[in-house]
Coordinates of C-alpha atoms and ligand atoms in Angstrom, one line a residue:
M833 CA -51.3 59.2 -30.2
N834 CA -48.9 60.3 -32.6
D835 CA -50.6 62.6 -34.3
N836 CA -48.8 65.9 -34.5
L837 CA -52.3 68.3 -33.4
H838 CA -50.3 69.7 -30.9
Q839 CA -50.6 73.5 -29.9
L840 CA -48.9 76.6 -27.6
R841 CA -51.3 77.9 -25.0
C842 CA -49.9 81.0 -23.5
F843 CA -48.5 80.8 -20.2
G844 CA -50.0 84.3 -19.1
C845 CA -53.5 84.1 -21.0
G846 CA -54.5 81.2 -22.3
A847 CA -54.7 82.4 -25.5
R848 CA -54.7 79.2 -28.1
I849 CA -52.4 79.3 -31.5
S850 CA -50.7 77.1 -34.1
G851 CA -47.0 76.3 -33.8
R852 CA -46.6 77.6 -36.6
E853 CA -48.1 80.8 -35.5
A854 CA -45.4 81.5 -33.2
R855 CA -43.6 84.7 -33.0
P856 CA -40.1 84.3 -34.0
D857 CA -39.1 85.1 -29.9
F858 CA -41.9 82.7 -29.0
R859 CA -43.4 85.2 -26.5
C860 CA -47.5 85.7 -26.8
A861 CA -49.1 89.1 -29.1
E862 CA -51.5 89.0 -26.3
C863 CA -49.6 89.5 -23.5
G864 CA -46.0 88.6 -23.5
D865 CA -45.9 85.9 -21.8
L866 CA -44.3 82.5 -22.9
F867 CA -46.4 79.3 -24.3
E868 CA -46.8 75.6 -23.3
V869 CA -47.0 72.8 -25.7
D870 CA -50.9 71.7 -25.4
Y871 CA -52.2 68.7 -26.4
P872 CA -56.2 69.2 -27.0
G873 CA -56.8 66.3 -28.3
W874 CA -55.6 64.2 -25.3
G875 CA -58.3 65.4 -22.6
Q876 CA -61.0 64.7 -25.7
R877 CA -60.2 60.8 -26.0
K878 CA -62.4 58.5 -23.2
G879 CA -63.3 55.2 -23.7
H880 CA -61.0 53.2 -26.0
D881 CA -59.3 55.8 -27.7
R882 CA -57.5 56.6 -24.1
P883 CA -54.0 55.5 -24.0
N884 CA -53.3 52.6 -22.3
P885 CA -51.0 52.9 -19.9
G886 CA -50.0 49.5 -19.1
A887 CA -48.9 49.4 -23.3
L888 CA -47.5 52.3 -23.3
K889 CA -45.1 51.4 -20.3
W890 CA -44.1 47.8 -22.0
L891 CA -43.2 49.7 -25.5
W892 CA -41.2 52.1 -24.1
R893 CA -39.3 49.8 -22.1
E894 CA -38.8 47.3 -25.3
R895 CA -37.9 50.2 -27.1
R896 CA -34.7 50.1 -25.1
C897 CA -33.5 46.8 -27.0
S898 CA -35.1 47.8 -30.5
S899 CA -32.0 48.4 -33.4
E900 CA -33.9 51.5 -34.6
G901 CA -32.1 54.7 -34.3
L902 CA -34.5 56.9 -32.5
D903 CA -35.8 54.4 -30.2
H904 CA -32.1 54.3 -28.4
S905 CA -32.5 58.0 -27.8
G906 CA -34.0 58.6 -24.0
V907 CA -36.2 61.6 -25.6
W908 CA -37.8 59.5 -28.5
R909 CA -38.6 56.5 -27.3
F910 CA -41.3 58.0 -25.4
R911 CA -42.6 59.8 -28.4
E912 CA -46.5 59.5 -27.9
L913 CA -46.2 62.4 -25.1
L914 CA -44.4 64.8 -27.3
P915 CA -45.8 64.5 -31.0
I916 CA -44.5 67.9 -32.0
L917 CA -43.0 66.6 -35.0
D918 CA -45.2 65.9 -38.6
N919 CA -42.7 63.4 -39.3
F920 CA -40.7 61.7 -36.9
G921 CA -38.1 60.9 -39.6
N922 CA -36.9 64.5 -39.0
A923 CA -35.8 64.1 -35.1
V924 CA -32.5 64.7 -34.7
T925 CA -30.8 62.6 -32.4
L926 CA -27.4 61.9 -30.8
R927 CA -29.1 58.7 -28.6
E928 CA -29.7 61.2 -25.9
G929 CA -31.3 60.6 -22.4
N930 CA -31.6 57.2 -20.9
T931 CA -29.1 58.4 -18.5
P932 CA -27.8 56.8 -15.1
L933 CA -29.5 56.8 -12.0
Y934 CA -27.8 56.5 -9.2
S935 CA -27.9 55.9 -5.2
L936 CA -25.8 58.3 -3.1
P937 CA -25.3 55.6 0.0
R938 CA -22.8 58.1 1.5
A939 CA -24.8 61.4 1.3
A940 CA -27.9 59.5 2.7
K941 CA -26.1 58.0 5.4
A942 CA -24.9 61.8 6.8
L943 CA -28.3 62.9 6.2
G944 CA -30.1 60.1 7.5
M945 CA -31.8 59.2 5.0
D946 CA -32.7 56.1 3.3
Q947 CA -33.6 56.6 -0.3
L948 CA -31.3 59.0 -2.3
F949 CA -30.7 59.4 -5.5
A950 CA -29.2 61.1 -8.6
K951 CA -30.0 61.3 -11.3
H952 CA -26.7 62.9 -13.6
Q953 CA -28.2 64.7 -17.0
G954 CA -24.6 65.1 -17.5
M955 CA -24.1 62.0 -18.8
N956 CA -26.2 63.2 -21.9
P957 CA -24.1 63.5 -25.3
T958 CA -23.0 66.9 -24.8
G959 CA -22.5 67.0 -21.1
S960 CA -25.8 68.1 -20.3
F961 CA -29.4 67.9 -20.0
K962 CA -29.7 70.5 -22.9
D963 CA -29.4 67.2 -25.3
T964 CA -32.9 66.6 -24.6
G965 CA -34.5 69.8 -24.8
M966 CA -32.3 70.5 -27.8
T967 CA -32.9 66.8 -29.6
A968 CA -36.6 67.9 -30.0
A969 CA -36.2 71.8 -30.7
L970 CA -33.7 71.5 -33.0
S971 CA -35.8 68.9 -34.8
V972 CA -38.6 71.1 -35.0
A973 CA -36.4 73.8 -36.5
R974 CA -35.5 71.4 -39.2
E975 CA -39.0 70.0 -40.2
R976 CA -39.6 73.8 -40.5
G977 CA -36.8 74.7 -42.6
F978 CA -35.2 76.7 -40.9
Q979 CA -31.3 77.1 -42.4
W980 CA -29.7 79.0 -39.1
V981 CA -30.1 78.2 -35.1
A982 CA -29.6 80.5 -32.7
C983 CA -29.5 80.7 -28.6
A984 CA -27.4 83.1 -26.3
S985 CA -26.5 80.6 -23.2
T986 CA -23.9 80.4 -19.5
G987 CA -22.8 77.8 -22.2
N988 CA -24.2 74.6 -21.8
T989 CA -27.0 75.6 -23.9
S990 CA -24.8 76.2 -26.4
A991 CA -22.6 73.2 -26.7
A992 CA -25.6 70.9 -26.6
M993 CA -27.3 73.5 -29.8
S994 CA -24.7 73.5 -31.9
A995 CA -23.6 69.6 -31.6
Y996 CA -27.3 68.6 -32.7
A997 CA -26.9 71.2 -35.1
A998 CA -23.9 70.2 -36.8
R999 CA -25.8 66.7 -37.1
A1000 CA -28.6 68.2 -39.2
G1001 CA -26.3 70.4 -41.1
L1002 CA -27.5 73.9 -40.0
R1003 CA -26.2 76.9 -39.4
S1004 CA -25.7 77.7 -34.8
L1005 CA -24.8 81.4 -34.1
V1006 CA -24.2 81.7 -30.0
L1007 CA -24.0 84.5 -28.2
I1008 CA -22.0 83.7 -24.8
P1009 CA -21.7 86.9 -21.7
E1010 CA -17.2 87.7 -22.6
G1011 CA -15.1 85.8 -20.3
K1012 CA -17.5 84.2 -18.1
I1013 CA -18.4 80.8 -19.4
A1014 CA -16.3 77.5 -18.6
W1015 CA -13.7 76.3 -21.2
G1016 CA -15.3 73.1 -21.8
K1017 CA -18.2 74.3 -23.0
L1018 CA -16.8 77.2 -25.5
S1019 CA -14.6 74.5 -26.7
Q1020 CA -17.5 72.7 -27.6
A1021 CA -19.4 75.4 -29.5
M1022 CA -16.3 76.1 -31.2
D1023 CA -15.6 72.2 -32.4
Y1024 CA -19.1 71.7 -33.6
G1025 CA -18.4 74.8 -35.6
A1026 CA -20.5 77.4 -34.0
V1027 CA -20.8 81.2 -34.7
T1028 CA -19.6 81.9 -31.6
C1029 CA -19.8 85.5 -30.3
Q1030 CA -18.3 86.4 -27.2
L1031 CA -20.2 90.1 -26.1
K1032 CA -19.4 92.5 -23.2
T1033 CA -22.5 91.6 -21.1
D1034 CA -24.0 88.8 -18.9
F1035 CA -26.2 86.4 -19.7
D1036 CA -29.4 88.4 -19.3
G1037 CA -27.4 91.2 -22.3
C1038 CA -26.5 88.4 -24.5
V1039 CA -30.5 87.2 -24.2
R1040 CA -31.7 91.1 -25.1
V1041 CA -29.6 91.3 -28.2
L1042 CA -30.5 88.2 -29.4
T1043 CA -33.9 88.6 -28.8
Q1044 CA -33.5 91.3 -31.7
I1045 CA -32.0 89.3 -34.0
V1046 CA -34.4 86.6 -34.2
R1047 CA -37.4 89.6 -34.8
E1048 CA -35.3 90.9 -38.1
A1049 CA -33.6 87.6 -39.6
P1050 CA -34.6 84.0 -40.2
V1051 CA -33.1 82.3 -37.4
Y1052 CA -34.8 79.8 -35.2
L1053 CA -34.1 80.5 -31.4
L1054 CA -33.7 77.7 -29.3
N1055 CA -33.2 78.9 -26.2
S1056 CA -35.5 78.1 -23.2
V1057 CA -38.3 80.5 -24.2
N1058 CA -38.9 77.8 -26.9
P1059 CA -41.7 75.4 -25.8
Y1060 CA -40.1 72.7 -27.9
R1061 CA -37.4 72.6 -25.9
L1062 CA -39.4 71.7 -22.9
E1063 CA -40.3 69.0 -24.4
G1064 CA -37.6 67.2 -25.1
Q1065 CA -36.3 68.5 -20.9
K1066 CA -39.9 66.7 -19.8
T1067 CA -38.9 63.3 -20.5
P1068 CA -36.1 62.3 -17.7
A1069 CA -39.7 62.6 -15.4
F1070 CA -40.9 59.7 -17.6
E1071 CA -37.5 58.0 -17.1
I1072 CA -37.5 58.3 -13.1
A1073 CA -41.0 57.5 -13.1
E1074 CA -40.1 54.3 -15.4
Y1075 CA -37.6 53.7 -12.9
F1076 CA -39.4 53.6 -9.8
D1077 CA -41.8 51.6 -11.2
W1078 CA -44.4 53.9 -12.0
T1079 CA -44.5 54.6 -8.5
V1080 CA -42.1 58.6 -8.2
P1081 CA -39.8 59.8 -5.1
D1082 CA -41.3 62.3 -3.1
H1083 CA -39.0 64.5 -4.1
L1084 CA -36.8 66.6 -6.6
I1085 CA -34.6 69.1 -6.2
V1086 CA -33.5 70.7 -9.5
P1087 CA -30.9 73.5 -10.0
G1088 CA -32.7 77.1 -11.4
G1089 CA -31.1 79.3 -13.7
N1090 CA -33.3 80.5 -16.4
L1091 CA -35.6 78.0 -15.2
A1092 CA -37.1 76.1 -17.8
N1093 CA -35.8 72.5 -16.7
S1094 CA -37.7 72.4 -13.4
S1095 CA -40.9 73.6 -15.2
A1096 CA -40.0 70.9 -17.9
L1097 CA -39.9 68.2 -15.0
G1098 CA -43.0 69.2 -13.6
K1099 CA -44.7 69.3 -16.8
G1100 CA -43.4 65.9 -17.4
F1101 CA -45.1 64.8 -14.1
R1102 CA -48.2 66.5 -14.7
E1103 CA -49.1 64.8 -17.8
L1104 CA -47.8 61.1 -16.4
K1105 CA -50.6 62.2 -13.5
E1106 CA -53.3 63.3 -16.3
L1107 CA -52.6 60.4 -18.3
G1108 CA -53.3 57.5 -15.6
L1109 CA -49.4 56.4 -16.0
V1110 CA -49.0 57.9 -12.5
A1111 CA -51.2 58.4 -8.9
R1112 CA -49.1 61.4 -7.9
V1113 CA -46.6 64.1 -8.8
P1114 CA -43.6 64.5 -6.2
R1115 CA -42.7 67.7 -4.6
I1116 CA -40.8 69.5 -6.9
S1117 CA -37.9 72.1 -5.2
V1118 CA -35.8 74.4 -6.7
I1119 CA -32.2 75.5 -5.6
Q1120 CA -30.4 78.5 -6.5
A1121 CA -26.9 80.4 -6.0
V1122 CA -27.4 83.0 -3.3
G1123 CA -25.9 85.6 -5.1
A1124 CA -28.6 84.9 -8.9
N1125 CA -31.7 83.8 -6.4
P1126 CA -34.9 85.9 -8.5
L1127 CA -36.9 83.3 -7.6
V1128 CA -36.3 82.7 -4.0
R1129 CA -37.0 86.0 -3.3
S1130 CA -39.7 86.7 -5.6
I1131 CA -41.5 83.9 -3.7
A1132 CA -40.6 85.2 -0.4
A1133 CA -41.5 88.4 -1.4
N1134 CA -44.9 87.8 -3.0
H1135 CA -45.4 84.0 -3.6
G1136 CA -44.3 84.5 -7.2
E1137 CA -46.7 87.0 -7.9
S1138 CA -44.0 89.3 -9.5
M1139 CA -39.9 89.2 -10.0
E1140 CA -37.2 92.0 -9.7
P1141 CA -34.3 90.8 -11.7
V1142 CA -31.4 90.9 -10.0
E1143 CA -27.8 91.4 -11.1
A1144 CA -25.9 88.5 -10.8
H1145 CA -22.9 86.6 -8.9
T1146 CA -21.6 83.3 -8.5
R1147 CA -19.0 79.9 -9.2
A1148 CA -21.5 78.4 -10.9
S1149 CA -21.5 80.0 -14.0
A1150 CA -24.3 77.4 -15.5
I1151 CA -27.1 79.5 -13.2
R1152 CA -25.4 83.1 -13.2
I1153 CA -29.0 84.6 -14.8
G1154 CA -30.2 86.9 -13.2
N1155 CA -33.5 87.4 -14.7
P1156 CA -34.7 84.2 -15.6
A1157 CA -37.4 84.0 -18.3
S1158 CA -39.5 81.0 -16.9
W1159 CA -40.1 82.0 -13.3
R1160 CA -44.0 82.2 -13.7
K1161 CA -43.9 78.5 -14.7
A1162 CA -41.2 77.1 -12.2
A1163 CA -43.0 78.9 -9.5
R1164 CA -46.3 77.3 -10.6
V1165 CA -44.5 74.3 -10.4
V1166 CA -42.9 74.6 -7.1
Q1167 CA -46.5 75.4 -5.7
E1168 CA -48.5 73.5 -7.2
T1169 CA -46.4 70.4 -6.3
G1170 CA -45.9 71.7 -2.4
G1171 CA -41.9 72.1 -3.2
F1172 CA -39.5 74.5 -1.6
C1173 CA -37.4 77.5 -3.3
L1174 CA -34.5 78.2 -1.9
D1175 CA -30.8 79.7 -1.9
V1176 CA -27.1 78.5 -1.0
S1177 CA -23.8 80.0 -0.9
E1178 CA -20.6 79.7 -2.5
A1179 CA -18.7 77.5 0.0
E1180 CA -21.3 75.4 0.9
I1181 CA -22.1 74.6 -2.9
A1182 CA -18.5 73.8 -3.4
I1183 CA -18.6 71.5 0.1
A1184 CA -22.0 69.8 -1.4
K1185 CA -20.0 69.1 -5.3
A1186 CA -16.5 67.9 -3.7
E1187 CA -19.0 65.5 -1.1
L1188 CA -20.8 64.0 -4.8
G1189 CA -17.2 63.9 -5.7
E1190 CA -16.5 61.1 -3.1
E1191 CA -19.2 59.2 -4.3
G1192 CA -17.7 59.1 -7.3
L1193 CA -19.6 61.3 -9.3
G1194 CA -18.5 64.2 -10.5
C1195 CA -20.4 66.7 -11.5
E1196 CA -20.9 70.7 -13.0
P1197 CA -20.9 73.6 -9.4
A1198 CA -25.0 74.2 -10.7
S1199 CA -25.7 70.8 -10.0
A1200 CA -24.2 70.5 -6.6
V1201 CA -26.3 73.4 -5.4
T1202 CA -29.1 70.4 -5.0
L1203 CA -26.9 68.8 -2.7
A1204 CA -26.3 71.6 -0.7
G1205 CA -29.8 72.6 -0.9
L1206 CA -31.5 69.4 0.4
K1207 CA -28.9 69.7 3.3
K1208 CA -30.5 73.0 4.8
L1209 CA -34.0 71.4 3.7
R1210 CA -33.2 68.6 6.0
A1211 CA -31.2 70.5 8.9
Q1212 CA -34.3 72.6 8.9
K1213 CA -36.6 69.3 8.7
A1214 CA -38.7 69.8 5.7
V1215 CA -37.6 67.0 4.1
G1216 CA -38.0 63.6 6.3
G1217 CA -35.5 60.7 6.7
G1218 CA -37.7 58.4 4.7
E1219 CA -38.8 60.3 2.2
S1220 CA -37.4 59.6 -1.1
V1221 CA -35.3 62.2 -3.0
V1222 CA -34.0 62.4 -6.3
L1223 CA -31.2 65.2 -7.0
V1224 CA -31.2 66.1 -10.6
L1225 CA -27.6 66.8 -11.3
T1226 CA -27.2 68.9 -14.7
G1227 CA -24.0 68.9 -15.9
H1228 CA -21.2 66.7 -16.2
T1229 CA -17.7 68.0 -14.2
L1230 CA -15.1 68.0 -17.0
K1231 CA -17.1 71.2 -18.4
D1232 CA -15.7 73.6 -15.8
A1233 CA -12.7 71.7 -14.9
D1234 CA -10.8 75.0 -13.4
Y1235 CA -13.8 75.0 -10.8
T1236 CA -12.6 71.5 -9.4
I1237 CA -9.0 72.3 -9.7
D1238 CA -9.2 75.8 -7.7
F1239 CA -11.5 74.0 -5.0
H1240 CA -8.7 71.2 -4.4
R1241 CA -5.7 74.0 -4.6
G1242 CA -7.8 76.0 -2.2
T1243 CA -7.9 78.9 -4.0
L1244 CA -11.8 78.8 -5.4
L1245 CA -12.8 80.2 -2.4
R1246 CA -12.2 84.3 -0.4
A1247 CA -11.9 83.9 3.4
E1248 CA -14.8 85.5 3.9
E1249 CA -16.6 83.2 1.8
A1250 CA -15.6 80.3 3.5
R1251 CA -15.4 81.2 7.2
G1252 CA -17.9 79.0 9.4
Y1253 CA -16.5 76.0 6.6
E1254 CA -12.6 75.9 7.1
A1255 CA -12.8 72.3 8.6
P1256 CA -15.3 70.6 6.0
I1257 CA -13.2 71.9 3.2
E1258 CA -10.0 71.3 5.1
G1259 CA -11.2 67.6 5.3
L1260 CA -12.3 67.1 1.2
R1261 CA -9.7 69.1 -0.5
R1262 CA -7.1 66.6 -2.4
D1263 CA -4.4 68.5 -3.7
A1264 CA -1.7 67.1 -6.2
I1265 CA 1.9 67.1 -4.1
S1266 CA 5.2 67.2 -6.1
V1267 CA 7.1 64.1 -5.7
E1268 CA 10.6 63.1 -6.7
A1269 CA 10.8 60.6 -9.9
T1270 CA 11.2 57.8 -7.4
P1271 CA 8.8 54.8 -5.9
E1272 CA 10.4 55.3 -2.6
A1273 CA 9.2 58.7 -3.1
V1274 CA 6.0 58.1 -3.8
L1275 CA 5.8 55.2 -0.9
A1276 CA 6.5 58.0 1.3
A1277 CA 4.5 60.4 0.4
V1278 CA 1.4 57.8 0.6
K1279 CA 2.1 57.1 3.9
G1280 CA 2.4 60.7 4.7
I1281 CA -1.0 60.9 3.5
A1282 CA -3.0 57.9 4.5
Ligands
F0G797 N1 -27.3 73.6 -14.6 C1 -26.3 73.4 -15.7 C2 -25.6 72.7 -15.6 C3 -27.2 74.5 -16.6 O1 -26.1 74.6 -18.0 C4 -28.0 75.2 -16.3 C5 -28.4 76.4 -17.6 C6 -28.7 75.4 -15.3 C7 -28.6 74.2 -14.5 C8 -29.9 75.6 -15.2 O2 -31.2 75.5 -15.7 O3 -32.1 77.4 -16.6 O4 -33.4 75.5 -17.0 O5 -33.3 76.7 -14.9 N2 -28.1 76.8 -18.2 C9 -27.8 77.6 -19.4 C10 -27.3 77.9 -20.9 C11 -29.1 79.0 -19.2 O6 -27.3 78.2 -21.9 O7 -27.0 76.8 -20.7 P1 -32.3 76.5 -16.4

């Protein structure tokens, strides 16, 4: 199964092209929609030619103990399910994936649930889930001989892309909205040697500019319209299934921004089922911020038939996206798996993030929408107490330390945003205190608080 016979299939009109025929903007020449990587050979393999699920499961687990670099990657150890390279020797890896899956005992108790987990994708080499997609797509860029790669980003994609480009010896161009991305992410792009351009526009404006650039210059586009990104980003689905010994949890909850990650995880579970590795797929729900909720609106208005872009506003800067590229794919995943799509307020995000902090798990504000969304779904009784649920935490807490500090200092939210949530916010805030440099003063301060 590891021969590179993939095709790109248009998600809109079904047109098929070879990988090398893709246009630089990865849009279908027939209908303008996005492509998905497809492996037509899989469906044709019958009888003895069919992959042996037991052997694959054994091999993938065994590779974790191998001394081979590629096997240490939580993406490439599953390489039989992403044969996108002519030669796996071209893979550029920083040992991404193999991220931890934590139980959330406090949140589970508060929500009356038995089995609640967090898959922490912030524990990747550059601190976000983007690494799993970047190792895949950047390896394709290298194999195809590109010298330059580029992305528009709310920060994490640019951090991941510039790191992997540096590893591969490629040059990278980053377009970010000026003043609108977290410092942690901007500092990474600088450190990894990207040409970082801050544009006086939002993320959606950066995408528009970059789309024109790649049509004119020999630059390989690494935004998530690039279908190879999703091949890497589907692999956490394999890890989750493996963790549960190839049964799957009932429900996966994912933040929604440009909407590629939910699509990728849905594809991962769908392929596992098609290949007979799991018996069913989990529900997949997508949670957006109230101020950046075009998919929520689209599903409510017309079941995801069309989508109206919005002007995006949220402090969860990673998902401040008003015109998400992969909305059609995400809508299909939500609908096909019986998932939900809903939005959460700024106060709900801040509280959920602090609650995860109380479990010893830091994450980005964009990741905390998952817990905030689950709390709503539990309140609506859409999720039962006996269901097993996995929250996908997408980014590391240190990406946006300013957000966390502002929350604990009480300067994050405006009074009208916090209205109705004052008590939980006060209960969760832990501001640093100024104390005289004597043991007595410190002990008195501890007594005062404890
Ligand atoms: N969480 C984090 C931490 C992100 O950085 C992003 C997207 C998302 C969630 C949403 O994922 O776009 O696949 O729906 N960040 C992008 C970036 C867009 O440029 O880093 P999505």
